[in-house]
Coordinates of C-alpha atoms in Angstrom, one line a residue:
Chain A
M1 CA 21.8 -12.7 -47.1
A2 CA 23.3 -12.4 -43.7
A3 CA 24.6 -15.4 -41.9
Q4 CA 21.9 -17.3 -40.1
V5 CA 21.7 -17.6 -36.4
T6 CA 18.9 -19.0 -34.1
A7 CA 17.6 -17.5 -30.9
Q8 CA 19.0 -20.5 -29.1
Q9 CA 22.5 -19.9 -30.6
I10 CA 22.3 -16.3 -29.4
V11 CA 21.6 -17.5 -25.9
E12 CA 24.5 -20.0 -26.0
R13 CA 26.8 -17.2 -27.1
I14 CA 25.6 -15.0 -24.2
Q15 CA 26.3 -17.9 -21.9
K16 CA 29.8 -18.3 -23.3
N17 CA 30.5 -14.6 -23.0
L18 CA 29.0 -13.9 -19.6
G19 CA 32.3 -14.1 -17.8
V20 CA 30.9 -16.0 -14.8
P21 CA 29.4 -19.6 -14.7
W22 CA 25.9 -19.7 -16.0
K23 CA 23.3 -20.0 -13.3
A24 CA 20.4 -22.4 -14.0
P25 CA 17.6 -22.7 -13.2
S26 CA 17.1 -18.9 -13.4
T27 CA 14.8 -16.3 -14.7
D28 CA 16.6 -16.4 -18.0
I29 CA 14.4 -18.6 -20.2
F30 CA 12.3 -18.2 -23.3
Y31 CA 9.0 -16.6 -22.4
A32 CA 7.5 -16.8 -25.9
G33 CA 8.4 -18.1 -29.3
K34 CA 10.6 -21.0 -30.5
P35 CA 14.3 -21.1 -29.6
E36 CA 15.1 -22.5 -33.0
M37 CA 13.7 -19.4 -34.8
Q38 CA 16.0 -17.7 -37.2
V39 CA 16.8 -14.3 -35.7
T40 CA 16.2 -11.3 -38.0
G41 CA 17.3 -8.7 -35.4
I42 CA 17.6 -8.2 -31.7
V43 CA 15.8 -5.7 -29.5
T44 CA 16.9 -5.1 -25.9
T45 CA 14.5 -3.4 -23.5
W46 CA 13.6 -3.1 -19.8
T47 CA 10.2 -4.6 -20.4
P48 CA 8.7 -6.2 -23.5
S49 CA 5.7 -3.9 -23.5
L50 CA 3.2 -4.1 -26.4
E51 CA 4.6 -0.8 -27.7
V52 CA 8.1 -2.1 -27.7
L53 CA 7.0 -5.3 -29.5
Q54 CA 5.2 -3.3 -32.1
R55 CA 8.3 -1.2 -32.8
A56 CA 10.4 -4.3 -32.9
V57 CA 8.1 -5.8 -35.6
A58 CA 8.1 -2.5 -37.5
G59 CA 11.9 -2.6 -37.5
K60 CA 11.9 -6.3 -38.6
K61 CA 13.5 -7.6 -35.5
N62 CA 12.1 -10.8 -33.9
L63 CA 14.2 -11.6 -30.8
I64 CA 13.5 -9.5 -27.8
I65 CA 15.9 -9.7 -24.9
A66 CA 14.2 -8.1 -21.8
R67 CA 14.9 -7.6 -18.2
E68 CA 11.2 -8.1 -17.3
S69 CA 8.7 -10.6 -18.6
P70 CA 6.0 -10.2 -21.3
Y71 CA 3.1 -11.2 -19.1
W72 CA 4.1 -9.0 -16.2
A73 CA 4.3 -11.4 -13.4
H74 CA 7.4 -13.0 -12.2
E75 CA 5.9 -16.4 -12.8
A76 CA 8.4 -18.6 -11.2
Q77 CA 8.9 -16.5 -8.1
E78 CA 7.9 -17.3 -4.6
A79 CA 5.4 -15.0 -3.0
Q80 CA 7.1 -12.2 -1.1
S81 CA 6.0 -10.0 1.7
S82 CA 7.4 -7.0 -0.2
G83 CA 4.4 -6.5 -2.4
A84 CA 5.1 -8.6 -5.4
G85 CA 2.0 -10.5 -4.7
R86 CA 1.5 -14.2 -5.1
P87 CA 2.8 -15.9 -8.3
F88 CA 0.2 -15.5 -10.9
S89 CA 0.3 -17.9 -13.8
R90 CA -0.7 -17.5 -17.5
E91 CA -3.5 -20.1 -16.9
Q92 CA -5.0 -17.7 -14.4
M93 CA -4.7 -14.9 -16.9
G94 CA -6.3 -16.9 -19.7
G95 CA -9.5 -15.0 -20.1
D96 CA -8.0 -11.5 -19.8
P97 CA -8.4 -9.4 -22.9
T98 CA -5.0 -7.7 -22.6
Y99 CA -3.3 -11.1 -22.1
Q100 CA -5.0 -12.5 -25.1
F101 CA -4.2 -9.5 -27.3
K102 CA -0.5 -9.6 -26.4
R103 CA -0.3 -13.4 -26.7
D104 CA -1.9 -13.2 -30.2
F105 CA 0.3 -10.3 -31.3
I106 CA 3.5 -12.2 -30.3
A107 CA 2.3 -15.4 -32.0
K108 CA 1.2 -13.6 -35.2
N109 CA 4.5 -11.9 -35.6
N110 CA 6.6 -14.9 -34.6
L111 CA 8.4 -13.0 -31.9
V112 CA 10.8 -14.7 -29.6
I113 CA 11.1 -13.3 -26.1
W114 CA 13.9 -14.2 -23.8
R115 CA 14.4 -12.8 -20.3
F116 CA 17.9 -11.8 -19.2
F117 CA 17.9 -10.9 -15.5
D118 CA 19.5 -13.3 -13.0
N119 CA 22.6 -14.0 -15.1
W120 CA 23.1 -10.4 -16.2
N121 CA 23.0 -9.5 -12.5
A122 CA 25.6 -12.1 -11.8
R123 CA 28.3 -10.5 -13.9
K124 CA 31.3 -9.1 -12.1
V125 CA 30.3 -5.5 -13.0
D126 CA 26.7 -4.4 -12.4
G127 CA 25.7 -3.4 -15.9
Q128 CA 22.5 -1.7 -14.7
L129 CA 24.4 0.5 -12.2
H130 CA 27.2 1.3 -14.7
A131 CA 24.7 2.4 -17.4
L132 CA 22.5 4.4 -15.0
C133 CA 25.6 6.3 -13.7
A134 CA 26.7 6.9 -17.2
A135 CA 23.2 8.2 -18.1
L136 CA 23.4 10.5 -15.1
G137 CA 26.6 11.8 -16.5
W138 CA 28.5 10.8 -13.4
D139 CA 30.4 7.8 -14.8
K140 CA 33.7 9.6 -14.7
L141 CA 33.3 10.4 -11.0
R142 CA 32.9 6.7 -10.1
K143 CA 35.3 5.5 -7.4
N144 CA 34.2 1.9 -7.2
A145 CA 34.0 1.1 -10.9
G146 CA 34.8 -2.6 -11.4
E147 CA 33.7 -3.6 -7.9
P148 CA 30.7 -5.9 -7.6
A149 CA 28.6 -3.4 -5.6
H150 CA 25.0 -2.6 -6.6
H151 CA 25.3 1.0 -5.5
E152 CA 27.8 3.8 -6.0
Y153 CA 28.5 7.1 -4.3
F154 CA 29.2 10.4 -5.9
T155 CA 30.4 13.6 -4.2
L156 CA 29.1 16.5 -6.3
P157 CA 29.6 20.3 -6.0
E158 CA 27.1 21.4 -3.4
T159 CA 23.7 22.1 -4.7
S160 CA 20.1 22.0 -3.5
L161 CA 17.9 18.8 -3.6
G162 CA 15.6 20.7 -6.1
Q163 CA 18.5 21.5 -8.4
L164 CA 19.8 18.0 -8.3
V165 CA 16.3 16.7 -9.1
A166 CA 16.2 19.0 -12.1
T167 CA 19.6 17.7 -13.3
V168 CA 18.6 14.0 -12.8
Q169 CA 15.2 14.5 -14.4
G170 CA 16.7 16.3 -17.4
R171 CA 19.5 13.7 -18.0
L172 CA 17.2 10.7 -17.7
K173 CA 14.3 12.5 -19.5
L174 CA 11.7 11.5 -16.8
R175 CA 8.3 13.0 -16.5
A176 CA 7.3 11.7 -13.1
P177 CA 10.1 10.9 -10.7
R178 CA 8.9 11.1 -7.1
I179 CA 10.9 13.0 -4.5
L180 CA 11.1 12.7 -0.8
G181 CA 12.7 15.6 1.1
D182 CA 12.9 19.4 1.1
A183 CA 13.7 20.9 -2.3
G184 CA 15.8 23.6 -0.6
A185 CA 18.0 21.2 1.4
P186 CA 21.7 21.5 0.5
V187 CA 23.1 18.2 -0.8
R188 CA 26.5 17.0 -1.9
K189 CA 26.9 13.2 -1.5
V190 CA 24.6 11.0 -3.6
A191 CA 24.2 7.3 -3.6
V192 CA 22.9 5.7 -6.8
T193 CA 20.9 2.4 -6.7
H194 CA 18.6 0.8 -9.2
G195 CA 15.5 -1.4 -9.5
F196 CA 13.4 -2.7 -6.6
L197 CA 14.9 -1.3 -3.4
L198 CA 14.5 -3.3 -0.2
V199 CA 15.5 -2.3 3.3
P200 CA 18.6 -4.6 3.6
E201 CA 20.1 -3.0 0.5
L202 CA 19.2 0.5 1.6
T203 CA 20.8 0.0 5.0
K204 CA 23.9 -1.2 3.3
V205 CA 23.9 1.9 1.1
L206 CA 23.5 4.1 4.2
E207 CA 26.5 2.5 6.1
E208 CA 28.6 5.0 4.2
P209 CA 28.7 8.2 6.2
G210 CA 27.4 11.5 5.0
V211 CA 25.0 10.3 2.2
D212 CA 22.6 13.2 1.6
V213 CA 20.6 11.7 -1.3
V214 CA 19.7 8.2 -2.4
V215 CA 18.7 7.7 -6.1
A216 CA 16.4 4.7 -6.2
G217 CA 14.2 2.8 -8.6
E218 CA 11.2 1.4 -6.8
P219 CA 11.3 1.4 -3.0
V220 CA 8.3 -0.4 -1.4
E221 CA 6.1 2.2 0.4
W222 CA 5.8 0.3 3.6
E223 CA 9.5 -0.7 3.6
A224 CA 12.5 1.2 2.2
L225 CA 10.5 4.4 1.6
P226 CA 9.4 4.9 5.2
Y227 CA 12.8 3.8 6.3
F228 CA 14.3 6.7 4.4
E229 CA 11.5 9.0 5.6
D230 CA 12.5 8.2 9.2
W231 CA 16.2 8.6 8.2
I232 CA 15.4 12.2 7.1
T233 CA 13.4 12.9 10.2
A234 CA 16.3 11.7 12.3
G235 CA 18.5 14.3 10.5
K236 CA 20.6 11.7 8.9
G237 CA 19.8 12.4 5.2
K238 CA 18.2 14.9 2.9
G239 CA 16.3 13.3 0.1
M240 CA 15.4 10.4 -2.0
I241 CA 14.9 10.6 -5.8
I242 CA 12.6 7.8 -6.9
L243 CA 13.1 7.3 -10.6
G244 CA 10.7 4.4 -11.0
S245 CA 11.7 0.9 -12.0
E246 CA 11.8 1.8 -15.7
G247 CA 13.7 5.0 -15.2
S248 CA 16.4 3.3 -13.2
E249 CA 16.7 0.1 -15.1
E250 CA 16.3 1.2 -18.8
P251 CA 19.8 2.5 -19.3
G252 CA 21.1 -1.0 -18.4
S253 CA 19.1 -2.4 -21.3
G254 CA 21.1 -0.1 -23.6
E255 CA 24.2 -1.6 -22.0
V256 CA 23.0 -5.1 -22.9
A257 CA 22.7 -4.0 -26.5
T258 CA 26.2 -2.6 -26.5
W259 CA 27.6 -5.7 -25.0
L260 CA 25.8 -8.0 -27.4
K261 CA 27.2 -6.2 -30.4
T262 CA 30.7 -7.2 -29.3
F263 CA 30.0 -10.9 -30.1
V264 CA 26.9 -10.9 -32.3
P265 CA 27.9 -9.5 -35.6
E266 CA 25.3 -11.2 -37.9
V267 CA 22.1 -9.3 -37.1
P268 CA 21.2 -5.7 -36.2
I269 CA 20.8 -5.0 -32.5
E270 CA 18.8 -2.1 -31.2
W271 CA 17.9 -0.9 -27.7
I272 CA 14.3 0.2 -27.6
P273 CA 13.5 1.9 -24.3
A274 CA 10.1 1.0 -23.0
G275 CA 9.8 4.6 -21.7
E276 CA 8.3 5.8 -18.5
P277 CA 4.7 4.4 -18.1
F278 CA 3.5 7.4 -16.1
W279 CA 2.2 10.9 -16.7
V280 CA 1.8 13.5 -14.0
A281 CA -1.7 14.5 -13.0
G282 CA -2.5 17.6 -15.0
A283 CA 0.0 16.9 -17.8
K284 CA -1.2 18.1 -21.2
K285 CA 0.6 15.7 -23.5
T286 CA -1.4 12.5 -23.7
T287 CA 0.0 9.8 -25.8
G288 CA 3.1 7.7 -26.4
G289 CA 5.3 6.1 -23.9
A290 CA 8.5 5.0 -25.5
R291 CA 11.2 7.7 -25.4
Chain B
M1 CA -1.9 -3.2 2.3
S2 CA -5.3 -4.2 1.4
R3 CA -8.0 -6.6 1.9
S4 CA -7.1 -8.6 -1.2
E5 CA -4.2 -10.1 0.6
N6 CA -6.6 -12.1 2.8
P7 CA -5.0 -10.9 6.0
L8 CA -7.2 -13.0 8.2
T9 CA -5.8 -16.2 6.8
S10 CA -2.1 -15.2 6.5
G11 CA -0.9 -15.8 10.1
N12 CA 2.9 -16.2 10.2
P13 CA 4.2 -17.5 13.5
T14 CA 7.8 -16.8 12.8
R15 CA 7.2 -13.1 12.2
R16 CA 4.7 -12.9 15.0
E17 CA 7.4 -14.2 17.4
F18 CA 9.8 -11.5 16.2
A19 CA 7.3 -8.8 16.6
V20 CA 6.5 -10.0 20.1
A21 CA 10.1 -10.0 20.9
A22 CA 10.4 -6.4 19.8
A23 CA 7.5 -5.4 22.0
A24 CA 9.0 -7.2 25.0
L25 CA 12.2 -5.2 24.7
L26 CA 10.2 -2.3 26.0
A27 CA 8.4 -3.9 28.9
P28 CA 6.1 -1.3 30.3
A29 CA 7.4 0.9 33.1
L30 CA 4.0 2.2 34.0
G31 CA 0.9 0.3 34.9
R32 CA -2.6 1.6 35.0
G33 CA -3.8 3.8 37.8
Q34 CA -3.5 7.3 36.5
S35 CA -6.7 9.1 37.0
G36 CA -8.8 6.0 36.4
G37 CA -7.8 5.8 32.7
L38 CA -7.4 2.9 30.5
T39 CA -4.4 0.7 29.8
A40 CA -3.4 -0.1 26.2
G41 CA -4.6 -3.6 26.7
E42 CA -8.0 -2.4 27.8
V43 CA -8.2 -0.2 24.7
V44 CA -7.4 -3.2 22.5
D45 CA -10.0 -5.3 24.3
R46 CA -12.6 -2.7 23.6
I47 CA -11.6 -2.6 20.0
K48 CA -12.0 -6.4 19.8
K49 CA -15.5 -6.1 21.4
H50 CA -16.7 -3.5 19.0
I51 CA -15.1 -4.6 15.7
G52 CA -18.1 -6.8 15.0
I53 CA -16.2 -9.7 13.5
P54 CA -14.4 -12.6 15.2
W55 CA -10.9 -11.7 16.3
N56 CA -8.2 -13.7 14.5
D57 CA -5.6 -14.4 17.2
K58 CA -3.2 -15.7 14.5
T59 CA -2.7 -12.3 13.0
Y60 CA 0.9 -11.2 13.0
R61 CA 0.0 -7.7 12.0
D62 CA -2.5 -6.6 14.6
T63 CA -0.2 -6.8 17.6
F64 CA 1.9 -4.6 19.9
K65 CA 5.0 -3.4 18.1
I66 CA 6.5 -1.2 20.8
G67 CA 5.5 -1.4 24.5
G68 CA 2.7 -3.6 25.8
P69 CA -0.8 -3.9 27.1
S70 CA -0.2 -2.8 30.7
V71 CA 0.9 0.8 29.9
A72 CA -1.6 3.5 31.0
V73 CA -2.9 5.5 28.1
R74 CA -2.8 9.3 28.3
G75 CA -4.1 9.7 24.8
I76 CA -4.6 7.8 21.6
A77 CA -3.1 8.8 18.2
S78 CA -4.6 7.0 15.2
T79 CA -2.4 7.1 12.1
F80 CA -1.6 5.6 8.7
M81 CA 1.9 4.8 9.6
S82 CA 3.9 5.1 12.8
T83 CA 6.8 7.0 11.2
L84 CA 9.3 8.6 13.5
E85 CA 7.7 12.0 12.7
V86 CA 4.3 10.7 13.6
L87 CA 5.6 9.4 16.9
Q88 CA 7.2 12.8 17.6
R89 CA 4.0 14.6 16.8
A90 CA 1.8 12.2 18.7
S91 CA 4.0 12.5 21.7
A92 CA 4.2 16.3 21.5
T93 CA 0.4 16.4 21.9
G94 CA 0.4 14.2 24.9
A95 CA -0.7 11.0 23.3
N96 CA 1.2 7.8 24.2
F97 CA -0.7 5.1 22.5
V98 CA -0.2 5.1 18.7
I99 CA -2.6 2.9 16.7
T100 CA -1.0 2.5 13.3
H101 CA -2.4 0.9 10.1
E102 CA 1.0 0.1 8.7
P103 CA 4.4 -1.2 10.1
T104 CA 6.6 0.6 12.5
F105 CA 9.9 -1.1 11.6
W106 CA 9.7 -1.1 7.8
S107 CA 8.5 -4.6 7.0
D108 CA 5.0 -6.1 7.0
G109 CA 5.9 -8.5 9.8
D110 CA 7.8 -5.7 11.8
V111 CA 10.7 -8.2 11.8
V112 CA 13.5 -6.7 13.8
T113 CA 16.0 -9.6 14.1
D114 CA 18.2 -8.0 11.4
L115 CA 17.8 -4.5 12.8
T116 CA 19.1 -4.8 16.4
N117 CA 22.3 -2.9 15.4
D118 CA 20.6 -0.6 13.0
P119 CA 21.1 3.0 14.1
L120 CA 17.6 4.1 13.0
Y121 CA 15.9 1.2 14.7
K122 CA 17.7 2.0 17.9
L123 CA 16.9 5.7 17.6
K124 CA 13.2 5.1 17.0
L125 CA 13.0 2.6 19.8
E126 CA 14.8 4.9 22.2
F127 CA 12.5 7.8 21.4
A128 CA 9.5 5.6 22.0
H129 CA 10.9 4.2 25.2
K130 CA 11.9 7.7 26.6
N131 CA 8.4 8.9 25.9
N132 CA 6.7 5.8 27.2
L133 CA 5.0 5.2 23.8
V134 CA 3.1 2.1 22.9
V135 CA 2.5 1.2 19.3
W136 CA -0.1 -1.3 18.2
R137 CA -0.9 -2.1 14.6
F138 CA -4.5 -2.2 13.4
H139 CA -4.5 -3.5 9.9
D140 CA -6.2 -6.8 9.2
H141 CA -9.3 -6.3 11.3
W142 CA -9.9 -2.7 10.3
H143 CA -9.9 -3.9 6.7
A144 CA -12.1 -6.9 7.5
M145 CA -14.7 -4.8 9.4
K146 CA -18.0 -4.4 7.5
P147 CA -17.7 -2.0 5.9
D148 CA -13.9 -1.9 5.4
G149 CA -12.7 1.0 7.6
I150 CA -10.0 2.1 5.2
F151 CA -12.3 2.2 2.2
L152 CA -15.0 4.0 4.3
G153 CA -12.5 6.8 4.9
W154 CA -11.3 6.8 1.3
N155 CA -14.8 7.0 -0.1
K156 CA -15.6 9.9 2.2
A157 CA -12.4 11.7 1.4
L158 CA -13.1 11.5 -2.4
G159 CA -16.8 12.4 -1.8
W160 CA -17.7 9.2 -3.7
E161 CA -19.9 7.4 -1.2
R162 CA -22.9 8.2 -3.3
Y163 CA -21.3 6.7 -6.4
L164 CA -20.7 3.3 -5.0
V165 CA -22.1 0.5 -7.2
N166 CA -24.3 -1.9 -5.3
S167 CA -22.5 -1.2 -2.1
D168 CA -19.4 -2.7 -3.6
Q169 CA -16.8 -0.5 -1.9
R170 CA -14.4 -1.1 -4.8
M171 CA -16.5 0.2 -7.7
Y172 CA -18.0 3.6 -8.5
D173 CA -20.2 5.1 -11.2
I174 CA -19.2 8.7 -11.3
P175 CA -20.6 11.4 -13.5
A176 CA -18.8 11.1 -16.8
T177 CA -15.6 13.0 -16.8
T178 CA -12.0 12.6 -18.1
L179 CA -9.2 10.5 -16.7
G180 CA -7.2 13.7 -16.2
D181 CA -10.0 15.3 -14.2
V182 CA -10.3 12.3 -11.9
A183 CA -6.5 12.5 -11.3
A184 CA -6.9 16.2 -10.4
H185 CA -9.8 15.5 -8.1
V186 CA -7.9 12.6 -6.4
A187 CA -4.8 14.8 -5.9
K188 CA -6.9 17.6 -4.4
S189 CA -9.1 15.5 -2.2
L190 CA -6.2 13.3 -0.9
E191 CA -3.8 16.3 -0.6
S192 CA -1.2 14.5 -2.6
R193 CA 1.5 15.9 -4.9
S194 CA 2.5 12.5 -6.2
V195 CA -0.4 11.4 -8.3
R196 CA 0.5 9.6 -11.5
V197 CA -1.5 8.7 -14.6
I198 CA -1.4 5.9 -17.2
G199 CA -3.4 6.4 -20.3
D200 CA -4.9 9.4 -22.2
P201 CA -5.9 12.1 -19.7
G202 CA -8.6 13.0 -22.1
L203 CA -10.2 9.6 -21.9
M204 CA -13.8 9.8 -20.9
V205 CA -14.5 7.6 -17.8
K206 CA -17.6 6.7 -15.8
R207 CA -17.0 3.4 -14.1
V208 CA -14.1 3.5 -11.7
G209 CA -12.7 0.5 -9.9
R210 CA -10.4 0.6 -6.9
G211 CA -7.3 -1.4 -7.8
S212 CA -5.0 -3.4 -5.7
H213 CA -1.3 -3.6 -4.8
T214 CA -1.1 -6.9 -6.7
L215 CA -1.4 -7.9 -10.4
S216 CA -4.1 -10.5 -9.7
G217 CA -6.2 -7.9 -8.0
N218 CA -5.8 -5.4 -10.8
M219 CA -6.5 -7.9 -13.5
E220 CA -9.7 -8.9 -11.7
V221 CA -11.1 -5.3 -11.8
L222 CA -9.7 -3.5 -14.9
P223 CA -11.7 -5.5 -17.5
R224 CA -14.9 -4.4 -15.8
V225 CA -14.2 -0.7 -15.5
D226 CA -13.1 2.3 -17.5
M227 CA -10.2 3.1 -15.1
L228 CA -8.5 1.9 -12.0
L229 CA -7.7 3.9 -9.0
I230 CA -4.6 2.3 -7.5
S231 CA -2.8 2.9 -4.3
E232 CA 0.7 1.6 -4.8
A233 CA 1.3 -1.3 -7.1
R234 CA 4.5 -2.9 -8.4
E235 CA 5.7 -1.3 -11.5
W236 CA 6.9 -4.4 -13.4
D237 CA 3.6 -6.1 -13.1
S238 CA 0.4 -4.1 -12.4
I239 CA 1.7 -0.9 -14.0
E240 CA 2.9 -2.6 -17.2
Y241 CA -0.4 -4.6 -17.4
V242 CA -2.3 -1.3 -17.4
R243 CA 0.1 0.2 -20.0
D244 CA -0.3 -2.8 -22.3
T245 CA -4.1 -2.6 -21.9
V246 CA -4.0 0.9 -23.1
A247 CA -1.6 0.1 -25.9
S248 CA -3.9 -2.8 -27.0
G249 CA -6.5 -0.2 -27.9
Q250 CA -8.9 -0.7 -25.0
K251 CA -10.3 2.6 -23.7
K252 CA -8.9 2.3 -20.2
G253 CA -6.6 4.1 -17.9
A254 CA -5.4 4.3 -14.3
V255 CA -4.6 6.9 -11.6
I256 CA -1.9 5.8 -9.2
V257 CA -1.6 7.3 -5.7
S258 CA 0.9 6.6 -3.0
H259 CA 0.1 3.9 -0.4
E260 CA -0.2 6.7 2.1
A261 CA -2.7 8.8 0.1
G262 CA -4.8 5.8 -0.5
E263 CA -5.2 4.8 3.1
E264 CA -4.6 7.8 5.3
A265 CA -8.3 8.9 5.5
G266 CA -9.2 5.4 6.7
M267 CA -7.3 6.1 9.9
N268 CA -9.1 9.4 10.5
E269 CA -12.2 7.3 10.3
C270 CA -10.7 4.9 12.8
A271 CA -10.2 7.8 15.3
K272 CA -13.9 8.8 14.9
W273 CA -14.9 5.2 15.4
L274 CA -12.8 4.8 18.6
R275 CA -14.5 7.9 20.1
T276 CA -17.8 6.1 19.9
F277 CA -16.8 3.7 22.6
I278 CA -13.7 5.3 24.3
T279 CA -14.6 8.4 26.1
E280 CA -12.2 8.5 29.0
I281 CA -9.1 9.7 27.0
P282 CA -8.5 12.0 24.1
I283 CA -8.3 10.4 20.7
Q284 CA -6.8 12.2 17.7
F285 CA -6.0 11.4 14.1
V286 CA -2.3 12.2 13.4
P287 CA -1.9 12.4 9.6
T288 CA 1.3 10.8 8.2
H289 CA 1.0 13.0 5.1
D290 CA 2.1 12.0 1.6
H291 CA 5.6 13.6 1.6
L292 CA 6.3 12.6 -2.0
W293 CA 6.3 15.2 -4.6
I294 CA 6.8 15.3 -8.4
P295 CA 8.8 18.2 -9.8
A296 CA 6.9 20.5 -12.1

């Protein structure tokens, strides 16, 4: 039988290997299950969706390390004006059938869920950005690799926005990215960002001259999205490719798995992408989610 | 944003101060006196008189964002969002008073303290200044009106007024159809190319609930309906909640439209409403348009 290791010991090893001082309090706590549980295998993912949990159970892995939380809300977070809504506790969710189903599934299968967000973000290299750029096939073109920036620029052979969208969509296997801008517009210089995109980060990205396209995760539709819409109207940019939060953040969960393997040899480690939650109106295919 | 955020109780003096400061930057050059017309302030006063609910003076949303009350109004443009393009189109048609449902400077509070050196902020402000534009936001009270002006427009645009359940503007009993057909109907009626679906498009649905931007709002409605119709919600909470609901075996789904597509029609309704008590000056609806598209 393989050497035994508990969820808590895995977390301690993560803390030791992070490369920067561990930040606490942080988002990075156990959201379900017992820290002293023996780990049978580790699954990394963007969000511990019910489907991901089911696949983890089927693969006999009981520790889930996720960027988001199992009960959706960022429970500890302050209310924001950027659309996250007010903090919403599990007590308030108590009677919800989906909450109950998920809670019972987690308990019945002895799953342990640990969130890895703040401290993963605090590492010297942005693992989310690195992995997204790699998934886009542009990693070799990186200029700022190793710098602590949360965005990166690429100068590509000139193409149209529509062609670029097709490339991005194909490489990330996305069904429903949303695009702002004229498909025929010629583009060359692309900025890549990931996750929730707010105006301060976007304006920082746009300080670089000549950016035609911004690849984004989830821009708020009364904040960063109309900012870029105005940016296009002003003739300063050509397009925004909105991948969705999952689309932009999932490759980074793969990076977490790769990194864990360098110092957790005892148990199998698998990246299970949650997959894009959306279908396009009119799509024929109807089921599934995980890629 | 929607009614569920309790706009009438969410006054924020800090943000209000900033917004007022932004408006003051463009102290009006023109007063009233042109052809016996109205000033922007007089238009707002008339809105307050006709809204039918007490005016909340603590609102940081429903205030002047560019220009001020003493500017003479040549024409009114009602719009979902005062984007640069909307300001240009409104101005081209001769309107100089833009009544916008959503922010002008890209945050709910129209906070401009960090934008004073922003090239886009300067450009937008200069354009407005050069064209003597006034921008005033009409959000909280238009939602708080009975019935909610935004949902009134939305219900009409979908042709679903007749399906409202007990006059609850957030719930409909439509003739049984599939989730996919609802998505197609919504995309067509709202002229949107960015409609997204969660769940099985073949799912039969009858009771539809209008969702919210927030998780709490969506959790309140989904258990009571077959599907949610959501206008912008955060992807890590509301969207994943719906996905897990579907994965748990419940026969549910959701159609998600952009914020713009969900609320645009309500500002067409606003233009119509304004015409019932403002007759001196032309009033038009300037669509913002949902510019998002999903590749085939």
